[in-house]
Structure formats: C-alpha cells, structure tokens
Coordinates of C-alpha atoms in Angstrom, one line a residue:
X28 CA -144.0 222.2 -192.5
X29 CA -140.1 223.5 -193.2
X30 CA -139.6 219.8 -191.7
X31 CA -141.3 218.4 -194.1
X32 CA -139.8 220.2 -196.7
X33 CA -136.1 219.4 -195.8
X34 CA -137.4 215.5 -195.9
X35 CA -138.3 216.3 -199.3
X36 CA -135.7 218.2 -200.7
X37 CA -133.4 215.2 -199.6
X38 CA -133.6 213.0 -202.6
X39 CA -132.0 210.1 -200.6
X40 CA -134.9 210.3 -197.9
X41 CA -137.2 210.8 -200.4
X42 CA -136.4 208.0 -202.9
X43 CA -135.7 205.5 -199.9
X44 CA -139.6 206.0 -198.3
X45 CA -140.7 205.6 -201.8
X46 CA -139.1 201.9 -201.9
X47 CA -139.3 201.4 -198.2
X48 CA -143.0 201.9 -198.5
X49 CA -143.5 199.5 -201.5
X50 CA -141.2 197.2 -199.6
X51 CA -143.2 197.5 -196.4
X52 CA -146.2 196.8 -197.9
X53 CA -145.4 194.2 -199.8
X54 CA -144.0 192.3 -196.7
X55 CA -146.9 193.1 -194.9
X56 CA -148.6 191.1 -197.4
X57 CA -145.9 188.6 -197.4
X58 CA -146.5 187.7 -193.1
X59 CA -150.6 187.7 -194.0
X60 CA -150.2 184.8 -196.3
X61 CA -147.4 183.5 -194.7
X62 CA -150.0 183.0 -191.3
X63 CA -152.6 180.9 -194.0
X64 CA -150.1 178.8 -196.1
X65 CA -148.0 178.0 -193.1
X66 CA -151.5 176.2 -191.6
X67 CA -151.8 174.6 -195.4
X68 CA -148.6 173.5 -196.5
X69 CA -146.3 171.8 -193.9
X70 CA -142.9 171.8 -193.0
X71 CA -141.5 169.5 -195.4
X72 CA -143.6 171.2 -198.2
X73 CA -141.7 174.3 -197.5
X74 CA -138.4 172.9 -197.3
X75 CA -139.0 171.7 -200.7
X76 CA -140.0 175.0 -201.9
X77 CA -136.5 176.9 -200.0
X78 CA -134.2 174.5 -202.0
X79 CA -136.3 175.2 -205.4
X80 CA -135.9 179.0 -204.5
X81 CA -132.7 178.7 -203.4
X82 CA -131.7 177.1 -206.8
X83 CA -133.3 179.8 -208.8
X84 CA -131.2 182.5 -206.3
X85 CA -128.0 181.2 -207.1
X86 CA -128.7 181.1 -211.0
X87 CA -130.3 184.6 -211.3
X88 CA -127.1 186.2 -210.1
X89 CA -125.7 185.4 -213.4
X90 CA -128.4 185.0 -215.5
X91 CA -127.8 188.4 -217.3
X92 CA -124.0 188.5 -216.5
X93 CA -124.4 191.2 -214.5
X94 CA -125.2 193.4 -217.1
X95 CA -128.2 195.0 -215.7
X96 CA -126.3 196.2 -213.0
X97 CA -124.6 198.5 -215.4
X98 CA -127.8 200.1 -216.9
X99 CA -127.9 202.9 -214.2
X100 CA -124.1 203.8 -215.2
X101 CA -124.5 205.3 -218.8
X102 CA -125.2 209.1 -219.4
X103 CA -126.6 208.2 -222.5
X104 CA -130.1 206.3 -223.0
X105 CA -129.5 204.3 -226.1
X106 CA -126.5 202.6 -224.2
X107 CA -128.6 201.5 -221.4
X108 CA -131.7 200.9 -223.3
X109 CA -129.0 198.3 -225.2
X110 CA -128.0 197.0 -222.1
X111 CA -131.5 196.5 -220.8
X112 CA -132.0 193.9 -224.2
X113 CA -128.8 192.5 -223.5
X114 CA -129.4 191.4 -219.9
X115 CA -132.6 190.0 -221.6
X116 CA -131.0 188.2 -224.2
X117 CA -128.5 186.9 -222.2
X118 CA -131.3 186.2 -220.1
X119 CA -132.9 184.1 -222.2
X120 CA -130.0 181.8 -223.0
X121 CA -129.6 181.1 -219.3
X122 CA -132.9 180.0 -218.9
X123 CA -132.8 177.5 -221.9
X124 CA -129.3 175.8 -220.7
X125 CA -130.9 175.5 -217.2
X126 CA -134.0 173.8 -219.1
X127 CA -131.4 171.7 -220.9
X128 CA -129.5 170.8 -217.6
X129 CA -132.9 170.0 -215.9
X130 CA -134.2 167.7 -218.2
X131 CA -131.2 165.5 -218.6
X132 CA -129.6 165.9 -215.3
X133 CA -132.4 166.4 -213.1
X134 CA -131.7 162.9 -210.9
X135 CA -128.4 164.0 -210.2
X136 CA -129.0 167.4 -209.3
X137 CA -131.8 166.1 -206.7
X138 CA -129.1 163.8 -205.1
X139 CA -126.4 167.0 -204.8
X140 CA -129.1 168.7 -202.8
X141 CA -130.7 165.9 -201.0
X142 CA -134.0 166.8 -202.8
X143 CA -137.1 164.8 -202.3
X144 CA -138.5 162.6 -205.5
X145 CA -142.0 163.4 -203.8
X146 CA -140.6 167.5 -205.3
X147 CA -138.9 166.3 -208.3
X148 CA -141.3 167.8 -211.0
X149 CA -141.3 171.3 -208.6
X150 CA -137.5 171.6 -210.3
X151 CA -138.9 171.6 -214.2
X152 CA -140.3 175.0 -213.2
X153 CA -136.9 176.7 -212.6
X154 CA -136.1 177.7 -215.8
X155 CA -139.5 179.7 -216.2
X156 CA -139.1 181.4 -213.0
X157 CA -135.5 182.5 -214.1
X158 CA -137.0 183.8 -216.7
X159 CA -139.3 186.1 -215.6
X160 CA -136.8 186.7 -212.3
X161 CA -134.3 188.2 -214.9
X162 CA -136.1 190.0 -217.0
X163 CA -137.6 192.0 -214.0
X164 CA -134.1 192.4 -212.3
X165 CA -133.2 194.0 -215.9
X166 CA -136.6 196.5 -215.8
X167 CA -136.1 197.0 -212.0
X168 CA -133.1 198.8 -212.6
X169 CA -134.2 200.5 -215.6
X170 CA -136.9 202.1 -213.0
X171 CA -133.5 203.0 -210.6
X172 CA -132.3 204.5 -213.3
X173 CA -135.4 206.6 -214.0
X174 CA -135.7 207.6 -210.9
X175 CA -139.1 205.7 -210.7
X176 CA -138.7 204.6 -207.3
X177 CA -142.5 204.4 -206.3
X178 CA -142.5 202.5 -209.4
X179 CA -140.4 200.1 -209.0
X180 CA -142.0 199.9 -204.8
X181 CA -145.5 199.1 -206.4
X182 CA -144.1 195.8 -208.3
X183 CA -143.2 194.6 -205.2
X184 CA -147.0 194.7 -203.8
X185 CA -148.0 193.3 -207.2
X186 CA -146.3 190.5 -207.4
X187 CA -146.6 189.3 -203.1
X188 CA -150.4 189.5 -204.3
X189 CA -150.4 187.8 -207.4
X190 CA -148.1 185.1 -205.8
X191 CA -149.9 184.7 -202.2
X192 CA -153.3 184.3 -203.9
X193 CA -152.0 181.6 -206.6
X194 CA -150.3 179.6 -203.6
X195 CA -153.3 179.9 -201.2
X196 CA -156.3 178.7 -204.1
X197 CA -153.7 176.2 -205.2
X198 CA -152.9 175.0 -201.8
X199 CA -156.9 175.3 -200.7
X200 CA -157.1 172.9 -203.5
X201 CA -155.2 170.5 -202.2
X202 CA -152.2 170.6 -204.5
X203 CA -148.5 171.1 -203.2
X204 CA -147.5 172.7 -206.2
X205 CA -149.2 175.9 -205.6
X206 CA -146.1 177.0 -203.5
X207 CA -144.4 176.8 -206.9
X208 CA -147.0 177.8 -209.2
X209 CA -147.5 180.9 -206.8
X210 CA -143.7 182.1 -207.5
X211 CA -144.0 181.7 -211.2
X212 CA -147.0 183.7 -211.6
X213 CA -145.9 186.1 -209.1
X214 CA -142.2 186.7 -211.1
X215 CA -144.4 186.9 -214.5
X216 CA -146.7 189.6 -213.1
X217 CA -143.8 191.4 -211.8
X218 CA -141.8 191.3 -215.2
X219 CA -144.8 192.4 -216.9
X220 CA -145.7 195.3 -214.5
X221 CA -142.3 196.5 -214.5
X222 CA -142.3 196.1 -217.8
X223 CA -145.5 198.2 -218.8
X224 CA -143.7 200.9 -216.9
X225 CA -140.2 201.2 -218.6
X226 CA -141.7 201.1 -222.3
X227 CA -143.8 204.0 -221.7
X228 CA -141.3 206.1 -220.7
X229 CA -138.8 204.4 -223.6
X230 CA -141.2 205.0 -226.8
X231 CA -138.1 206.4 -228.8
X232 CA -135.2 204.4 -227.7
X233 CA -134.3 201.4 -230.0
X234 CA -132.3 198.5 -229.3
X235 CA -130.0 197.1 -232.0
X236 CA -127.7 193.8 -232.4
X237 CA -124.5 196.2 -233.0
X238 CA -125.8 198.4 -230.0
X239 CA -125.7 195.7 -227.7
X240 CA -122.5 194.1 -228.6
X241 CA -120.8 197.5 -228.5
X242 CA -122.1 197.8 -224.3
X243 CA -121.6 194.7 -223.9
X244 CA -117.9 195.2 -224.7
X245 CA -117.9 198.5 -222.8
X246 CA -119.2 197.2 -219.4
X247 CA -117.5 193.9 -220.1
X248 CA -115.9 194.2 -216.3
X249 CA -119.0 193.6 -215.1
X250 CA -119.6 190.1 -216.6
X251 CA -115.7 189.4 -216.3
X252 CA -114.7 190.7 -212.6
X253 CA -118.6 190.5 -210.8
X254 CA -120.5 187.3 -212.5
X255 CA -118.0 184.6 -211.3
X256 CA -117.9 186.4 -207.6
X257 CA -121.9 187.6 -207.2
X258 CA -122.4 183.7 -208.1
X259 CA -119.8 182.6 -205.3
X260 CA -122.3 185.6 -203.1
X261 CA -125.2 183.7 -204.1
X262 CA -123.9 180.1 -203.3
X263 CA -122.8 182.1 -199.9
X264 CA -126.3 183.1 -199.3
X265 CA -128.4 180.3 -200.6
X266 CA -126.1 177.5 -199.8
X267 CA -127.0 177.1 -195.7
X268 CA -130.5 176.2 -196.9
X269 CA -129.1 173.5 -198.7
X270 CA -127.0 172.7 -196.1
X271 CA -129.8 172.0 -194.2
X272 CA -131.2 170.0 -196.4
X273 CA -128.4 167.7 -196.8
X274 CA -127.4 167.3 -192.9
X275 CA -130.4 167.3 -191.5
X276 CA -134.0 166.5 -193.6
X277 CA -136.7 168.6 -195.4
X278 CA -138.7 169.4 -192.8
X279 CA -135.5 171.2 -190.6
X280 CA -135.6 173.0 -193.8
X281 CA -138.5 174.5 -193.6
X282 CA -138.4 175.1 -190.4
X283 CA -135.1 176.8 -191.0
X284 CA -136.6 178.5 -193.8
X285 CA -139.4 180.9 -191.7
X286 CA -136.4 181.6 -189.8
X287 CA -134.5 183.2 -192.4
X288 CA -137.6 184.8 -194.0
X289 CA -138.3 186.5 -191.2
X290 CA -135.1 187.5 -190.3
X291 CA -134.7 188.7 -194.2
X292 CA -137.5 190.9 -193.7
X293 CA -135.8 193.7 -192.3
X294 CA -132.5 193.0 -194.7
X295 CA -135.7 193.7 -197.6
X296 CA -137.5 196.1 -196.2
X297 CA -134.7 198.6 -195.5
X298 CA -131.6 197.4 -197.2
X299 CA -132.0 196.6 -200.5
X300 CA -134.2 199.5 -201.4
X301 CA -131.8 201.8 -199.4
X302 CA -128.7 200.2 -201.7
X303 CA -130.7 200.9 -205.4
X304 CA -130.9 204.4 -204.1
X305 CA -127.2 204.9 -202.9
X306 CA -126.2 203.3 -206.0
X307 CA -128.0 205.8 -208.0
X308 CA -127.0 208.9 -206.2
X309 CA -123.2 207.8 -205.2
X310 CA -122.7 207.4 -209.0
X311 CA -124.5 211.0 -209.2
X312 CA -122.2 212.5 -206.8
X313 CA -119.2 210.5 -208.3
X314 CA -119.7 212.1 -211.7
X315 CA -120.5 215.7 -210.3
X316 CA -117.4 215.1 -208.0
X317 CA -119.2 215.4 -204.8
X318 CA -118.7 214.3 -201.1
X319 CA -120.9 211.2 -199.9
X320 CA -119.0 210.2 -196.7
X321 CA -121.3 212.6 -194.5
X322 CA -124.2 210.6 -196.3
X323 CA -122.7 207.6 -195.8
X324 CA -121.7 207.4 -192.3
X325 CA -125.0 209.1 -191.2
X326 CA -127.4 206.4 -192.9
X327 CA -124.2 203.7 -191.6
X328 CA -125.6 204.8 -187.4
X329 CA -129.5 204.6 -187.9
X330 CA -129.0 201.6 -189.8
X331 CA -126.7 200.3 -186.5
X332 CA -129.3 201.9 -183.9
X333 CA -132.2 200.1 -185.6
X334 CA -130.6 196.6 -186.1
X335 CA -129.5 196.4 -182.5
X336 CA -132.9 197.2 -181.4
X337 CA -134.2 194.6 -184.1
X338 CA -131.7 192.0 -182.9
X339 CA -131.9 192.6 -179.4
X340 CA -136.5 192.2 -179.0
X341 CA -136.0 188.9 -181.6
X342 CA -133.9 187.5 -179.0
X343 CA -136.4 187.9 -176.1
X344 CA -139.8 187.1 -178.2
X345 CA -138.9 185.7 -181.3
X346 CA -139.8 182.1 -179.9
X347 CA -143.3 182.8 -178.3
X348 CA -143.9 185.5 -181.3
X349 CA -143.6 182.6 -184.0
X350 CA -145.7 180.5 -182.0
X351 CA -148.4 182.8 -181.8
X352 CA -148.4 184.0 -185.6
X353 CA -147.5 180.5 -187.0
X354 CA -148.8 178.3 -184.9
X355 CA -147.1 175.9 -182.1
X356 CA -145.6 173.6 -185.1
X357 CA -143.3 176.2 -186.1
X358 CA -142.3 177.7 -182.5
X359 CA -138.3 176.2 -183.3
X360 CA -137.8 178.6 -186.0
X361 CA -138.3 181.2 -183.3
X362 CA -135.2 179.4 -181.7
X363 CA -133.2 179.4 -184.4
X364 CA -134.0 183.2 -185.0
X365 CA -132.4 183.8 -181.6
X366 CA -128.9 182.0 -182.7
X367 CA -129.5 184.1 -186.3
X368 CA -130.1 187.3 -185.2
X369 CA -126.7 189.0 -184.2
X370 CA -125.7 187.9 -187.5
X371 CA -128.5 189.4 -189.3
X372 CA -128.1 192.6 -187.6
X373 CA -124.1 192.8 -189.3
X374 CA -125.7 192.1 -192.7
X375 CA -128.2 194.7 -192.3
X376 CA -126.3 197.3 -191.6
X377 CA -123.5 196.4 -194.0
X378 CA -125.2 195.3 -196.8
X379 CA -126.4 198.7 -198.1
X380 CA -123.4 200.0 -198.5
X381 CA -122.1 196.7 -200.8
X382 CA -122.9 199.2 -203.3
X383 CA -120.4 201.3 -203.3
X384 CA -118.2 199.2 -205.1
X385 CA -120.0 200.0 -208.2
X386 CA -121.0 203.3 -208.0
X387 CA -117.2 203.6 -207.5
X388 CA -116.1 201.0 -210.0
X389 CA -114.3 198.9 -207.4
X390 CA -116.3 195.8 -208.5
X391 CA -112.7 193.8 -208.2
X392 CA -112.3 194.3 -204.5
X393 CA -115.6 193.3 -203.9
X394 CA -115.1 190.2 -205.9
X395 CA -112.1 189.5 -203.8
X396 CA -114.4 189.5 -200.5
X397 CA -117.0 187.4 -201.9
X398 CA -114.1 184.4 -202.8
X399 CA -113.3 185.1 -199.0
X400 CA -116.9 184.3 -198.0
X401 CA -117.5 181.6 -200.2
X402 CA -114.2 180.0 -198.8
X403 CA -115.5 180.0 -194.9
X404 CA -119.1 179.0 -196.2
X405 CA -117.9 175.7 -197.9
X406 CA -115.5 175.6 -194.8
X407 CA -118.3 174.3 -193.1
X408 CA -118.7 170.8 -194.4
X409 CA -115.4 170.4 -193.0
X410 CA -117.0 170.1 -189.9
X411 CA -119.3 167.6 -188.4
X412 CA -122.2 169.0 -187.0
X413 CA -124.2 167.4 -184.1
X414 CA -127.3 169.1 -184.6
X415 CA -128.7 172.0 -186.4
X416 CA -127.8 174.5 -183.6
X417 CA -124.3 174.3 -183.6
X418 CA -124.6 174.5 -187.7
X419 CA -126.0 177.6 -187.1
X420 CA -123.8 178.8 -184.2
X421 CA -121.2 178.2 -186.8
X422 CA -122.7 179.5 -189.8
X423 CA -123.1 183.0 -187.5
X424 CA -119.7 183.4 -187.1
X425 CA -118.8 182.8 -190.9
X426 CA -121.4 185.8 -191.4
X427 CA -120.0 187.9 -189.1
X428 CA -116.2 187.9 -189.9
X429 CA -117.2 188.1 -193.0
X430 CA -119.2 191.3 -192.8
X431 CA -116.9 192.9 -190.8
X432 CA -114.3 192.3 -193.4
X433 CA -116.2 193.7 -196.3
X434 CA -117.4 196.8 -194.3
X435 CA -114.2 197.6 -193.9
X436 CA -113.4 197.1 -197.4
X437 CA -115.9 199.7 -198.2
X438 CA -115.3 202.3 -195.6
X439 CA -111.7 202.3 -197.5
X440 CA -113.5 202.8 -201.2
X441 CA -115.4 205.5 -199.1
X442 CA -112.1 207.7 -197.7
X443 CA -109.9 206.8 -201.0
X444 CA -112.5 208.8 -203.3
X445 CA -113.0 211.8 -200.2
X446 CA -109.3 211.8 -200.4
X447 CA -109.2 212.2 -204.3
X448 CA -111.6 214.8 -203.9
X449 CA -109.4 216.9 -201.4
X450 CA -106.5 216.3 -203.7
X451 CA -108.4 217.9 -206.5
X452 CA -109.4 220.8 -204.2
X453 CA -105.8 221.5 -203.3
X454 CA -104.8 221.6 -206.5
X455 CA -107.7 223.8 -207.8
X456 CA -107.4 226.1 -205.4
X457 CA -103.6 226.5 -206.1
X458 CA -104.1 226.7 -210.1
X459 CA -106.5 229.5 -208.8
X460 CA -103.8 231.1 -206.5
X461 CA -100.9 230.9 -209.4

C-alpha cells in the first residue's frame, strides 16, 4: 500500500498514467478499426488519406502561431484564458486562407504532391479539419494547464470512436470518402469535448480584444522564434510521406503509411503525454527554483530500456505480426518497420524531453535544430533512390543524427539551469554566512 502511495504522491507518475491510460486506450481502439478498414479501404485509398493528413500536420503547427503553447506559462488566468481566444482567432484565419489557397490552387498543389485526381475533392476538406485540429490543440493545453490530465486522456478515446465508426459506416457504404469524413468528425467531437470541459471550469474568465493583443505581444517569441521552425519540424515529419508519394506511387504510400502508424504508436502512447506533463511541472519547478535533472535522467533510462526492447521484438516479428493483424496484402509494411525501427526508438526516447526548451524558454535553440533537420530532410531529393528501401535506409539516418543532436542540445538546457541553481545556492548560503 506505502507503494502505492509513493506512486501517487509523484505528481509526474501520476499525471503521466492518467494520459498514458487515455492514450492507451485510445490506440487500442485505433489497431481495432485499423484490422476492419484495412480489409475495406485499400492501399491506394490510404495513401491518399496520409498525404491529406500529412497536409493538415504541417499546417496545424502554425495554425495558432504557437500561441497555445504559451497558455500553460502565465501565473495569471485571464492571460491565458486571452491566449486560449487568440490561438482560436488566429486559428480561424488560418483555416480561411487555407480555404482560399484550396479553391484556387488546388491543381497545383495536387501536382507538388503527386496527388491522385481520383482524391482531389478529399483536399476541400482540409480547411475544416484544421479547424477543429486547432481549436482542440488550444483547449488541450488549457486542460495541461488545469492539471486535467484524465481529461484531456478521455478526448483522446472520444474522438478514435467518433472517427473509426464514421470511417467504417462510410466505408461499409461503399464510399472512399469515409476515411476523410471519419477525421473531420473525429477532430469536431474532440474540439467540442475538450471544449465542454475547459468552460466549466472558466465560467468567470473573459476574453477581450485588448486582452489578447496585450499576450499576444507578451508571448510574441513564441510566434516569432518557434512558428517558422515547428513548421520546418512538421515538413521534417510529414514530408517522407510525401516523399513517398512522389518517388514511388499511392499505394507504396499506404503501405508506408501502416508502417509509420504503427511505429508512431508507441511515440503516442508514451511520449507525447509524458512531454505535456514535463512541460507543466519543469515550468513548476523552474518558477519554484527546483532541481529536475534527477527527474529528467531517470524517466531519460526507462524511456531507453523500453524502446530497445520495443525496437529490438519489431525487428524479429513485425513482418509476420502485420500479416496476421492486417492481412497478407499489407505484410511489406512489416518490412519497412524493420528498416524504421532503430530510428523510432531515438525519437522515442528523445522526443519527451523536446520540451524542455519551453519550460526553460530556450525556444531559439530548439529552432536552430529543427533548421538542421529540415536541411538533411530536403537533403534527400538530392539523391536518387532505387527503391523505397534505400529511401528509408536513408531517411533513418537523417533521424538519427538528427536526434542525437537535439538530445544533446537538451541535456545542455538541462545542466545550464542545475548549474544556475548551484550558483544561487552558493551565493545564498554565503549572504547567510556574512
């Protein structure tokens, strides 16, 4: 029982199994539908769908300007209730100039991307998506910021319901749409849920004009030193699928695309829940001038132990797994899973810890990095690839210097503020002495 207690009392374990548990759940949901829309939709149908989802990743970086990263930062409500409206404002303009850009450059765009005309109206739905994508990233944080954790966990399973059901009725129906239809209704259910849950714990906050242009001037480093680098981070993370697309055909994509999902799995399961809760306690410690290096390199080795053990079973099974679960159609992805891996078990166990450039307001440096990835990404077209295993041989090692790099960049943000700290101490401890 004391063991439970100490689990408990540890508000990093505790607020982790919260998200990890929505997260878990929600991906469990995810691999059920996945098994009945794989046998629905084929490969070419989801190849369609990555680039489309791909497209919308790479816009919703920005979408809000970063602002709704701030919203955890403020030690006073009104400020971040403001910021919550101006990440949906800004939110909202986004979505209209992407509607804008759609409609009268949609031909173009589909020949940048290699995209099928059979697909062409999917791409009229990206703007709505966007939509609803930003103004739950905006709430999501809100809920961070709350410490709502098994809030913010339940939209998860709430919107992999919503969105599985829509595609699988849709897809039953003999439409290919549904894979598209099922996103947008699953983003609008989870803007809406999250939604629900922030205004009834925000009854007597109020958002003005003046309120929001004042934190939008305060936080302006995050729009002018993150926006222009998370977008070059997005392009970084979206941009092999496209790749794909272009070298190869639609239905590599999708075959490409299981791969990734399932590797992603993990990265969402564990990662980004465990990053929204460093965030929120880093920036804690930070303002109550505590240590977080004991935290951080403790959480750095079980995230290593359980990535190499990850890594190392998807190289023996993943082939014969995928086969099994998917059906013998999609048994390649399982191959390219076993080139992916090793590089998937770097970003696991790195990305967490992206986070402490804001909770230490090194946002710059991390910008710096994601120039250096986007540079050795788009280094890859320099190349000519004769077929989509050396592309991904390739694209491994592009993910692999580049997380080593920025690990190391934020082990240094790490010992610079431990090293603050001790230099406060001393200095305390002498003022005490004198």
């Amino acid at each position: 029982m004391s063991l439970l207690n100490r689990f408990w009392s540890n508000s990093i374990l505790k607020n982790l199994s919260f998200l990890v548990s929505g997260t878990a759940l929600a991906q469990v949901i995810i691999i059920v539908f996945q098994i009945v829309l794989r046998r629905i939709f084929n490969p070419s149908d989801f190849g369609a769908f990555a680039v489309y989802m791909s497209i919308v990743g790479i816009i919703a970086t920005v979408s809000s300007l970063r602002y709704e990263q701030a919203i955890i930062l403020p030690t006073d409500e009104t400020k971040a209730y403001n910021l919550l409206h101006l990440s949906f404002a800004i939110g909202l303009v986004f979505s209209f100039i992407t509607l804008i850009a759609i409609v009268f450059f949609r031909q173009p765009i589909m020949v940048l991307v290699n995209y099928p005309e059979e697909y062409a109206n999917w791409l009229m739905f990206i703007p709505v998506s966007l939509l609803f994508l930003t103004i739950y990233q905006a709430y999501n944080y809100y809920l961070i910021r709350l410490k709502f954790f098994w809030l913010s966990a339940s939209n998860k399973v709430e919107r992999r319901i919503a969105e599985g059901v829509t595609q699988t009725i849709v897809g039953k129906l003999g439409h290919k749409i549904g894979l598209v239809m099922g996103d947008v209704v699953g983003q609008f259910v989870n803007a809406v849920a999250a939604g629900i849950k922030v205004h009834k714990n925000t009854r007597e906050l109020k958002a003005s004009v003046s309120g929001m242009r004042q934190v939008a001037i305060d936080y302006k480093a995050f729009p002018l030193q993150n926006s222009a680098a998370a977008f070059l981070n997005a392009l970084c993370l979206m941009l092999p699928t496209i790749f794909v697309n272009r070298l190869f055909d639609e239905q590599t994509t999708g075959i490409f695309d299981l791969a990734r999902m399932i590797l992603i799995m993990p990265l969402s399961l564990v990662t980004t829940s465990m990053g929204q809760v460093l965030v929120q306690n880093f920036s804690e410690k930070r303002n109550k001038r505590e240590s977080v290096k004991g935290v951080y390199l403790r959480i750095i080795t079980l995230l290593g132990i359980g990535a190499l053990a990850f890594a190392t079973l998807a190289t023996i099974f993943a082939p014969m797994l995928i086969a099994f679960i998917f059906g013998e159609g999609w048994r390649e992805s399982g191959l390219y899973i076993q080139i992916l891996a090793w590089s998937f078990l770097l970003k696991f166990v790195v990305s967490p810890f992206n986070m402490v450039f804001t909770a230490f307001e090194k946002i710059g440096r991390l910008s710096i990095w994601q120039i250096i990835y986007f540079v050795l990404i788009i280094s890859l077209l320099l190349f000519e690839f004769n077929s989509v295993y050396s592309f991904l041989i390739a694209l491994s090692v592009v993910d692999i210097i580049s997380y080593i790099i920025v690990g190391l960049m934020g082990l240094r943000v790490v010992n610079e503020y431990e090293s603050e700290l001790k230099t406060e101490t001393k200095e305390e401890n002498q003022c005490q002495n004198k």
